[in-house]
């Protein structure tokens, strides 16, 4: 019973991800998304868009990466990606994830930590695609939400194109489509 009790403790603890507020509002809603919603959304996006990966991928591994990639935010909170991808932030997220994974029974924590590290390094086809998909919803939230977080945080088109070009590493077709949408946002005055 100890193993199942540990697993249930982990499941209870990760409920806290539902209380981590992100910096974008879901399309059509006037509230901010939480990180658990983001994790669900990117997983569904990965399933729907998997055929657009540049390389063959193992969708089950991609989904696992996307389900755990933000768990460390339970301890650190969410930071806007345009200012939050620092070594300090990533170290804090990793420590938070290690704390959470230590609640799991057996060696499950090792497998999940390796997947998180693979996602963070972005070197495998699975990780490149997962990282590409992770960028899609926040861009859509802003494109279809009058650029609300871009405006609030003073994010420029150069920052957006520079950081999000990583989408092309996972899917050139998706980056082409998203780039066109971003160009449309510039033309419509949403993005400057």
Short mmCIF file of N, CA and C in Angstrom, two decimals, residues 3-162:
data_model
loop_
_atom_site.label_atom_id
_atom_site.label_comp_id
_atom_site.label_asym_id
_atom_site.label_seq_id
_atom_site.Cartn_x
_atom_site.Cartn_y
_atom_site.Cartn_z
N UNK A 3 3.27 2.23 -1.85
CA UNK A 3 3.49 2.78 -3.19
C UNK A 3 2.26 3.55 -3.67
N UNK A 4 1.07 2.99 -3.45
CA UNK A 4 -0.14 3.67 -3.90
C UNK A 4 -0.38 4.93 -3.07
N UNK A 5 -0.04 4.89 -1.79
CA UNK A 5 -0.18 6.09 -0.95
C UNK A 5 0.75 7.20 -1.45
N UNK A 6 1.96 6.84 -1.85
CA UNK A 6 2.90 7.83 -2.38
C UNK A 6 2.37 8.42 -3.69
N UNK A 7 1.86 7.56 -4.55
CA UNK A 7 1.32 8.04 -5.83
C UNK A 7 0.16 8.99 -5.59
N UNK A 8 -0.72 8.65 -4.64
CA UNK A 8 -1.85 9.53 -4.34
C UNK A 8 -1.39 10.84 -3.71
N UNK A 9 -0.34 10.81 -2.91
CA UNK A 9 0.22 12.05 -2.34
C UNK A 9 0.71 12.97 -3.46
N UNK A 10 1.38 12.38 -4.45
CA UNK A 10 1.85 13.15 -5.60
C UNK A 10 0.66 13.76 -6.34
N UNK A 11 -0.36 12.95 -6.58
CA UNK A 11 -1.54 13.42 -7.30
C UNK A 11 -2.21 14.57 -6.56
N UNK A 12 -2.27 14.48 -5.26
CA UNK A 12 -2.85 15.57 -4.46
C UNK A 12 -1.98 16.82 -4.57
N UNK A 13 -0.67 16.64 -4.47
CA UNK A 13 0.25 17.79 -4.51
C UNK A 13 0.21 18.53 -5.85
N UNK A 14 0.09 17.79 -6.95
CA UNK A 14 0.10 18.46 -8.26
C UNK A 14 -1.20 19.20 -8.55
N UNK A 15 -2.23 19.01 -7.71
CA UNK A 15 -3.44 19.83 -7.83
C UNK A 15 -3.09 21.32 -7.77
N UNK A 16 -1.99 21.63 -7.09
CA UNK A 16 -1.59 23.02 -6.91
C UNK A 16 -1.27 23.71 -8.24
N UNK A 17 -1.01 22.93 -9.29
CA UNK A 17 -0.73 23.53 -10.60
C UNK A 17 -1.96 24.30 -11.11
N UNK A 18 -3.14 23.91 -10.65
CA UNK A 18 -4.36 24.60 -11.04
C UNK A 18 -4.44 26.01 -10.49
N UNK A 19 -3.59 26.32 -9.50
CA UNK A 19 -3.60 27.64 -8.88
C UNK A 19 -2.45 28.53 -9.38
N UNK A 20 -1.64 28.03 -10.28
CA UNK A 20 -0.53 28.82 -10.83
C UNK A 20 -1.08 29.59 -12.03
N UNK A 21 -1.19 30.90 -11.88
CA UNK A 21 -1.74 31.73 -12.94
C UNK A 21 -0.67 32.08 -13.97
N UNK A 22 -1.05 31.94 -15.22
CA UNK A 22 -0.15 32.26 -16.32
C UNK A 22 -0.37 33.71 -16.75
N UNK A 23 0.34 34.12 -17.79
CA UNK A 23 0.32 35.52 -18.22
C UNK A 23 -0.58 35.78 -19.42
N UNK A 24 -1.29 34.75 -19.88
CA UNK A 24 -2.19 34.94 -21.02
C UNK A 24 -3.60 34.48 -20.67
N UNK A 25 -4.54 35.04 -21.40
CA UNK A 25 -5.95 34.71 -21.23
C UNK A 25 -6.38 33.76 -22.34
N UNK A 26 -7.10 32.69 -22.02
CA UNK A 26 -7.60 31.80 -23.08
C UNK A 26 -8.46 32.58 -24.06
N UNK A 27 -8.47 32.13 -25.30
CA UNK A 27 -9.23 32.79 -26.35
C UNK A 27 -10.70 32.90 -25.94
N UNK A 28 -11.21 34.12 -25.99
CA UNK A 28 -12.62 34.36 -25.69
C UNK A 28 -12.96 34.51 -24.21
N UNK A 29 -11.96 34.38 -23.34
CA UNK A 29 -12.22 34.49 -21.90
C UNK A 29 -11.53 35.73 -21.34
N UNK A 30 -12.10 36.26 -20.28
CA UNK A 30 -11.54 37.46 -19.67
C UNK A 30 -10.86 37.13 -18.35
N UNK A 31 -10.22 36.00 -18.28
CA UNK A 31 -9.46 35.60 -17.10
C UNK A 31 -8.16 34.96 -17.57
N UNK A 32 -7.21 34.89 -16.67
CA UNK A 32 -5.94 34.29 -17.04
C UNK A 32 -6.01 32.77 -16.92
N UNK A 33 -5.26 32.13 -17.79
CA UNK A 33 -5.16 30.69 -17.81
C UNK A 33 -4.34 30.23 -16.60
N UNK A 34 -4.59 29.01 -16.13
CA UNK A 34 -3.69 28.44 -15.12
C UNK A 34 -2.80 27.40 -15.78
N UNK A 35 -1.75 27.04 -15.10
CA UNK A 35 -0.75 26.14 -15.70
C UNK A 35 -1.28 24.74 -15.96
N UNK A 36 -2.23 24.28 -15.18
CA UNK A 36 -2.82 22.96 -15.44
C UNK A 36 -3.62 22.98 -16.74
N UNK A 37 -4.35 24.06 -16.97
CA UNK A 37 -5.08 24.21 -18.23
C UNK A 37 -4.11 24.23 -19.40
N UNK A 38 -3.01 24.94 -19.21
CA UNK A 38 -1.99 25.01 -20.26
C UNK A 38 -1.47 23.61 -20.59
N UNK A 39 -1.16 22.82 -19.56
CA UNK A 39 -0.64 21.47 -19.79
C UNK A 39 -1.63 20.62 -20.57
N UNK A 40 -2.91 20.69 -20.19
CA UNK A 40 -3.94 19.95 -20.92
C UNK A 40 -4.01 20.43 -22.37
N UNK A 41 -3.98 21.74 -22.56
CA UNK A 41 -4.14 22.31 -23.90
C UNK A 41 -2.98 21.92 -24.82
N UNK A 42 -1.76 22.02 -24.32
CA UNK A 42 -0.62 21.67 -25.18
C UNK A 42 -0.61 20.18 -25.51
N UNK A 43 -1.09 19.34 -24.59
CA UNK A 43 -1.17 17.91 -24.91
C UNK A 43 -2.16 17.65 -26.03
N UNK A 44 -3.31 18.29 -25.96
CA UNK A 44 -4.29 18.13 -27.03
C UNK A 44 -3.77 18.70 -28.34
N UNK A 45 -3.07 19.83 -28.27
CA UNK A 45 -2.46 20.41 -29.47
C UNK A 45 -1.46 19.44 -30.09
N UNK A 46 -0.65 18.80 -29.24
CA UNK A 46 0.34 17.84 -29.75
C UNK A 46 -0.34 16.68 -30.47
N UNK A 47 -1.43 16.18 -29.91
CA UNK A 47 -2.16 15.09 -30.57
C UNK A 47 -2.71 15.52 -31.92
N UNK A 48 -3.27 16.70 -31.97
CA UNK A 48 -3.90 17.19 -33.20
C UNK A 48 -2.85 17.54 -34.27
N UNK A 49 -1.70 18.06 -33.83
CA UNK A 49 -0.70 18.57 -34.77
C UNK A 49 0.50 17.64 -35.00
N UNK A 50 0.46 16.43 -34.44
CA UNK A 50 1.61 15.52 -34.49
C UNK A 50 2.10 15.22 -35.90
N UNK A 51 1.21 15.23 -36.86
CA UNK A 51 1.60 14.91 -38.24
C UNK A 51 2.43 16.01 -38.89
N UNK A 52 2.55 17.16 -38.23
CA UNK A 52 3.33 18.27 -38.78
C UNK A 52 4.74 18.35 -38.21
N UNK A 53 5.13 17.36 -37.42
CA UNK A 53 6.49 17.33 -36.89
C UNK A 53 7.48 17.18 -38.04
N UNK A 54 8.61 17.86 -37.92
CA UNK A 54 9.65 17.72 -38.93
C UNK A 54 10.18 16.30 -39.02
N UNK A 55 10.24 15.64 -37.88
CA UNK A 55 10.84 14.31 -37.79
C UNK A 55 9.85 13.34 -37.17
N UNK A 56 10.05 12.04 -37.36
CA UNK A 56 9.20 11.07 -36.67
C UNK A 56 9.32 11.27 -35.15
N UNK A 57 8.19 11.18 -34.46
CA UNK A 57 8.18 11.36 -33.01
C UNK A 57 7.40 10.22 -32.36
N UNK A 58 7.65 10.04 -31.08
CA UNK A 58 6.89 9.12 -30.24
C UNK A 58 5.91 10.00 -29.46
N UNK A 59 4.66 10.04 -29.90
CA UNK A 59 3.70 10.97 -29.32
C UNK A 59 3.49 10.70 -27.83
N UNK A 60 3.63 9.46 -27.39
CA UNK A 60 3.48 9.18 -25.96
C UNK A 60 4.56 9.87 -25.13
N UNK A 61 5.77 9.88 -25.63
CA UNK A 61 6.87 10.58 -24.94
C UNK A 61 6.63 12.09 -24.96
N UNK A 62 6.18 12.60 -26.10
CA UNK A 62 5.88 14.04 -26.22
C UNK A 62 4.82 14.43 -25.20
N UNK A 63 3.77 13.63 -25.10
CA UNK A 63 2.69 13.94 -24.15
C UNK A 63 3.19 13.91 -22.71
N UNK A 64 4.03 12.94 -22.39
CA UNK A 64 4.60 12.90 -21.03
C UNK A 64 5.41 14.15 -20.74
N UNK A 65 6.21 14.56 -21.71
CA UNK A 65 7.01 15.78 -21.52
C UNK A 65 6.11 16.98 -21.27
N UNK A 66 5.07 17.09 -22.06
CA UNK A 66 4.17 18.24 -21.94
C UNK A 66 3.37 18.21 -20.64
N UNK A 67 3.06 17.02 -20.16
CA UNK A 67 2.33 16.93 -18.90
C UNK A 67 3.18 17.32 -17.69
N UNK A 68 4.48 17.10 -17.77
CA UNK A 68 5.33 17.40 -16.60
C UNK A 68 6.14 18.68 -16.75
N UNK A 69 6.19 19.27 -17.94
CA UNK A 69 7.16 20.34 -18.19
C UNK A 69 6.99 21.56 -17.29
N UNK A 70 5.80 21.82 -16.80
CA UNK A 70 5.57 23.00 -15.95
C UNK A 70 5.30 22.67 -14.49
N UNK A 71 5.44 21.42 -14.08
CA UNK A 71 5.15 21.06 -12.68
C UNK A 71 6.01 21.84 -11.68
N UNK A 72 7.23 22.18 -12.05
CA UNK A 72 8.10 22.95 -11.16
C UNK A 72 7.54 24.31 -10.83
N UNK A 73 6.60 24.80 -11.65
CA UNK A 73 5.98 26.10 -11.40
C UNK A 73 5.12 26.10 -10.14
N UNK A 74 4.79 24.93 -9.63
CA UNK A 74 4.06 24.87 -8.36
C UNK A 74 4.87 25.59 -7.29
N UNK A 75 6.18 25.44 -7.33
CA UNK A 75 7.05 26.08 -6.33
C UNK A 75 7.53 27.46 -6.76
N UNK A 76 7.63 27.70 -8.07
CA UNK A 76 8.24 28.95 -8.54
C UNK A 76 7.25 29.96 -9.09
N UNK A 77 6.06 29.51 -9.47
CA UNK A 77 5.12 30.38 -10.18
C UNK A 77 5.50 30.45 -11.64
N UNK A 78 4.66 31.12 -12.41
CA UNK A 78 4.90 31.26 -13.84
C UNK A 78 5.64 32.57 -14.10
N UNK A 79 6.55 32.54 -15.04
CA UNK A 79 7.21 33.77 -15.48
C UNK A 79 6.98 33.90 -16.98
N UNK A 80 6.88 35.13 -17.44
CA UNK A 80 6.69 35.33 -18.88
C UNK A 80 7.97 34.87 -19.58
N UNK A 81 7.80 34.09 -20.60
CA UNK A 81 8.93 33.44 -21.26
C UNK A 81 9.95 34.43 -21.81
N UNK A 82 9.51 35.61 -22.18
CA UNK A 82 10.42 36.58 -22.79
C UNK A 82 11.41 37.15 -21.78
N UNK A 83 11.16 36.93 -20.50
CA UNK A 83 12.13 37.37 -19.48
C UNK A 83 12.46 36.27 -18.50
N UNK A 84 11.81 35.10 -18.63
CA UNK A 84 11.92 34.07 -17.61
C UNK A 84 12.82 32.90 -17.89
N UNK A 85 13.42 32.81 -19.04
CA UNK A 85 14.25 31.65 -19.34
C UNK A 85 15.69 31.90 -18.91
N UNK A 86 15.88 32.09 -17.62
CA UNK A 86 17.22 32.29 -17.08
C UNK A 86 17.67 31.01 -16.39
N UNK A 87 18.97 30.89 -16.20
CA UNK A 87 19.50 29.72 -15.49
C UNK A 87 18.92 29.65 -14.08
N UNK A 88 18.78 30.80 -13.43
CA UNK A 88 18.24 30.84 -12.08
C UNK A 88 16.81 30.31 -12.03
N UNK A 89 15.98 30.75 -12.97
CA UNK A 89 14.59 30.30 -13.01
C UNK A 89 14.52 28.80 -13.29
N UNK A 90 15.31 28.33 -14.24
CA UNK A 90 15.30 26.90 -14.58
C UNK A 90 15.81 26.05 -13.42
N UNK A 91 16.79 26.54 -12.69
CA UNK A 91 17.30 25.81 -11.52
C UNK A 91 16.22 25.71 -10.45
N UNK A 92 15.49 26.79 -10.22
CA UNK A 92 14.40 26.77 -9.24
C UNK A 92 13.29 25.81 -9.68
N UNK A 93 12.95 25.85 -10.97
CA UNK A 93 11.93 24.94 -11.48
C UNK A 93 12.36 23.49 -11.31
N UNK A 94 13.63 23.21 -11.59
CA UNK A 94 14.13 21.84 -11.46
C UNK A 94 14.05 21.38 -10.01
N UNK A 95 14.43 22.24 -9.07
CA UNK A 95 14.35 21.88 -7.66
C UNK A 95 12.90 21.62 -7.24
N UNK A 96 11.97 22.44 -7.75
CA UNK A 96 10.56 22.22 -7.46
C UNK A 96 10.09 20.88 -8.01
N UNK A 97 10.51 20.57 -9.23
CA UNK A 97 10.13 19.30 -9.83
C UNK A 97 10.74 18.14 -9.06
N UNK A 98 11.99 18.27 -8.67
CA UNK A 98 12.63 17.20 -7.88
C UNK A 98 11.86 16.96 -6.59
N UNK A 99 11.41 18.03 -5.94
CA UNK A 99 10.63 17.89 -4.70
C UNK A 99 9.36 17.10 -4.98
N UNK A 100 8.65 17.48 -6.04
CA UNK A 100 7.40 16.80 -6.37
C UNK A 100 7.64 15.33 -6.73
N UNK A 101 8.63 15.10 -7.57
CA UNK A 101 8.88 13.73 -8.03
C UNK A 101 9.37 12.83 -6.90
N UNK A 102 9.96 13.42 -5.86
CA UNK A 102 10.42 12.60 -4.72
C UNK A 102 9.24 11.98 -3.99
N UNK A 103 8.03 12.46 -4.22
CA UNK A 103 6.83 11.89 -3.60
C UNK A 103 6.43 10.57 -4.26
N UNK A 104 6.92 10.33 -5.48
CA UNK A 104 6.51 9.15 -6.24
C UNK A 104 7.20 7.88 -5.74
N UNK A 105 6.53 6.74 -5.90
CA UNK A 105 7.14 5.47 -5.49
C UNK A 105 8.13 4.96 -6.54
N UNK A 106 9.02 4.13 -6.09
CA UNK A 106 9.95 3.43 -6.99
C UNK A 106 10.80 4.37 -7.81
N UNK A 107 11.05 3.97 -9.05
CA UNK A 107 11.96 4.73 -9.92
C UNK A 107 11.21 5.62 -10.91
N UNK A 108 9.90 5.77 -10.72
CA UNK A 108 9.12 6.60 -11.62
C UNK A 108 9.68 8.02 -11.68
N UNK A 109 10.19 8.51 -10.55
CA UNK A 109 10.73 9.87 -10.51
C UNK A 109 11.93 10.03 -11.44
N UNK A 110 12.73 8.99 -11.58
CA UNK A 110 13.92 9.05 -12.44
C UNK A 110 13.49 9.19 -13.90
N UNK A 111 12.52 8.37 -14.31
CA UNK A 111 12.02 8.43 -15.69
C UNK A 111 11.47 9.81 -16.01
N UNK A 112 10.66 10.36 -15.11
CA UNK A 112 10.04 11.65 -15.38
C UNK A 112 11.05 12.79 -15.36
N UNK A 113 12.05 12.71 -14.47
CA UNK A 113 13.08 13.75 -14.45
C UNK A 113 13.90 13.71 -15.73
N UNK A 114 14.19 12.53 -16.23
CA UNK A 114 14.93 12.42 -17.49
C UNK A 114 14.12 13.02 -18.65
N UNK A 115 12.82 12.80 -18.65
CA UNK A 115 11.98 13.39 -19.70
C UNK A 115 11.97 14.91 -19.60
N UNK A 116 11.90 15.45 -18.37
CA UNK A 116 11.93 16.90 -18.18
C UNK A 116 13.26 17.46 -18.68
N UNK A 117 14.35 16.81 -18.34
CA UNK A 117 15.67 17.27 -18.78
C UNK A 117 15.79 17.20 -20.30
N UNK A 118 15.25 16.16 -20.90
CA UNK A 118 15.25 16.03 -22.35
C UNK A 118 14.45 17.17 -22.99
N UNK A 119 13.28 17.46 -22.41
CA UNK A 119 12.46 18.57 -22.90
C UNK A 119 13.25 19.88 -22.81
N UNK A 120 13.85 20.13 -21.67
CA UNK A 120 14.58 21.38 -21.47
C UNK A 120 15.75 21.53 -22.45
N UNK A 121 16.45 20.43 -22.73
CA UNK A 121 17.60 20.53 -23.63
C UNK A 121 17.15 20.70 -25.08
N UNK A 122 15.98 20.19 -25.43
CA UNK A 122 15.42 20.39 -26.76
C UNK A 122 16.25 19.80 -27.89
N UNK A 123 16.96 18.73 -27.63
CA UNK A 123 17.87 18.18 -28.64
C UNK A 123 17.29 17.01 -29.43
N UNK A 124 16.33 16.28 -28.86
CA UNK A 124 15.76 15.13 -29.58
C UNK A 124 14.55 15.59 -30.39
N UNK A 125 14.14 14.78 -31.34
CA UNK A 125 12.96 15.10 -32.15
C UNK A 125 11.73 15.27 -31.26
N UNK A 126 11.57 14.38 -30.27
CA UNK A 126 10.42 14.48 -29.37
C UNK A 126 10.44 15.80 -28.61
N UNK A 127 11.59 16.17 -28.08
CA UNK A 127 11.71 17.41 -27.30
C UNK A 127 11.53 18.64 -28.18
N UNK A 128 12.11 18.62 -29.38
CA UNK A 128 11.94 19.78 -30.28
C UNK A 128 10.47 20.00 -30.61
N UNK A 129 9.75 18.90 -30.87
CA UNK A 129 8.33 19.03 -31.19
C UNK A 129 7.55 19.49 -29.95
N UNK A 130 7.84 18.92 -28.80
CA UNK A 130 7.15 19.33 -27.56
C UNK A 130 7.39 20.81 -27.28
N UNK A 131 8.61 21.28 -27.44
CA UNK A 131 8.92 22.70 -27.20
C UNK A 131 8.21 23.59 -28.23
N UNK A 132 8.10 23.11 -29.45
CA UNK A 132 7.38 23.87 -30.47
C UNK A 132 5.91 24.00 -30.09
N UNK A 133 5.31 22.90 -29.72
CA UNK A 133 3.89 22.90 -29.36
C UNK A 133 3.64 23.76 -28.13
N UNK A 134 4.56 23.76 -27.19
CA UNK A 134 4.41 24.56 -25.96
C UNK A 134 4.26 26.05 -26.25
N UNK A 135 4.77 26.50 -27.38
CA UNK A 135 4.70 27.93 -27.73
C UNK A 135 3.40 28.32 -28.44
N UNK A 136 2.70 27.37 -29.01
CA UNK A 136 1.53 27.68 -29.85
C UNK A 136 0.39 28.36 -29.08
N UNK A 137 -0.13 27.76 -27.99
CA UNK A 137 -1.28 28.41 -27.33
C UNK A 137 -1.04 29.84 -26.86
N UNK A 138 0.10 30.16 -26.22
CA UNK A 138 0.27 31.56 -25.81
C UNK A 138 0.26 32.55 -26.98
N UNK A 139 0.78 32.11 -28.12
CA UNK A 139 0.75 32.97 -29.30
C UNK A 139 -0.69 33.16 -29.77
N UNK A 140 -1.44 32.07 -29.82
CA UNK A 140 -2.84 32.17 -30.25
C UNK A 140 -3.65 33.02 -29.27
N UNK A 141 -3.37 32.87 -27.97
CA UNK A 141 -4.07 33.69 -26.97
C UNK A 141 -3.89 35.17 -27.26
N UNK A 142 -2.68 35.55 -27.63
CA UNK A 142 -2.40 36.96 -27.91
C UNK A 142 -2.92 37.40 -29.27
N UNK A 143 -2.75 36.58 -30.28
CA UNK A 143 -3.23 36.92 -31.62
C UNK A 143 -4.74 37.13 -31.59
N UNK A 144 -5.45 36.25 -30.89
CA UNK A 144 -6.91 36.35 -30.82
C UNK A 144 -7.40 37.10 -29.58
N UNK A 145 -6.48 37.69 -28.84
CA UNK A 145 -6.83 38.44 -27.64
C UNK A 145 -6.25 39.84 -27.65
N UNK A 146 -6.15 40.41 -28.86
CA UNK A 146 -5.67 41.79 -29.02
C UNK A 146 -4.29 42.03 -28.41
N UNK A 147 -3.47 40.99 -28.35
CA UNK A 147 -2.10 41.15 -27.86
C UNK A 147 -2.02 41.53 -26.39
N UNK A 148 -2.98 41.08 -25.60
CA UNK A 148 -3.10 41.53 -24.21
C UNK A 148 -1.81 41.39 -23.39
N UNK A 149 -1.17 40.24 -23.40
CA UNK A 149 0.05 40.11 -22.58
C UNK A 149 1.25 40.75 -23.26
N UNK A 150 1.28 40.77 -24.59
CA UNK A 150 2.37 41.46 -25.28
C UNK A 150 2.37 42.94 -24.90
N UNK A 151 1.19 43.52 -24.89
CA UNK A 151 1.07 44.94 -24.55
C UNK A 151 1.38 45.18 -23.07
N UNK A 152 0.85 44.33 -22.21
CA UNK A 152 1.06 44.51 -20.77
C UNK A 152 2.54 44.45 -20.40
N UNK A 153 3.29 43.58 -21.04
CA UNK A 153 4.70 43.39 -20.70
C UNK A 153 5.66 44.06 -21.68
N UNK A 154 5.13 44.81 -22.62
CA UNK A 154 5.98 45.53 -23.56
C UNK A 154 6.80 44.63 -24.46
N UNK A 155 6.22 43.52 -24.89
CA UNK A 155 6.91 42.55 -25.74
C UNK A 155 6.84 43.03 -27.19
N UNK A 156 7.99 43.06 -27.84
CA UNK A 156 8.06 43.56 -29.21
C UNK A 156 7.98 42.42 -30.23
N UNK A 157 7.69 42.79 -31.47
CA UNK A 157 7.64 41.78 -32.53
C UNK A 157 8.99 41.09 -32.70
N UNK A 158 10.09 41.84 -32.52
CA UNK A 158 11.42 41.22 -32.63
C UNK A 158 11.61 40.13 -31.58
N UNK A 159 11.18 40.40 -30.34
CA UNK A 159 11.28 39.40 -29.28
C UNK A 159 10.43 38.18 -29.63
N UNK A 160 9.24 38.42 -30.12
CA UNK A 160 8.32 37.33 -30.41
C UNK A 160 8.85 36.45 -31.54
N UNK A 161 9.32 37.07 -32.61
CA UNK A 161 9.85 36.27 -33.72
C UNK A 161 11.14 35.55 -33.32
N UNK A 162 11.99 36.22 -32.58
CA UNK A 162 13.26 35.62 -32.18
C UNK A 162 13.05 34.40 -31.29
#
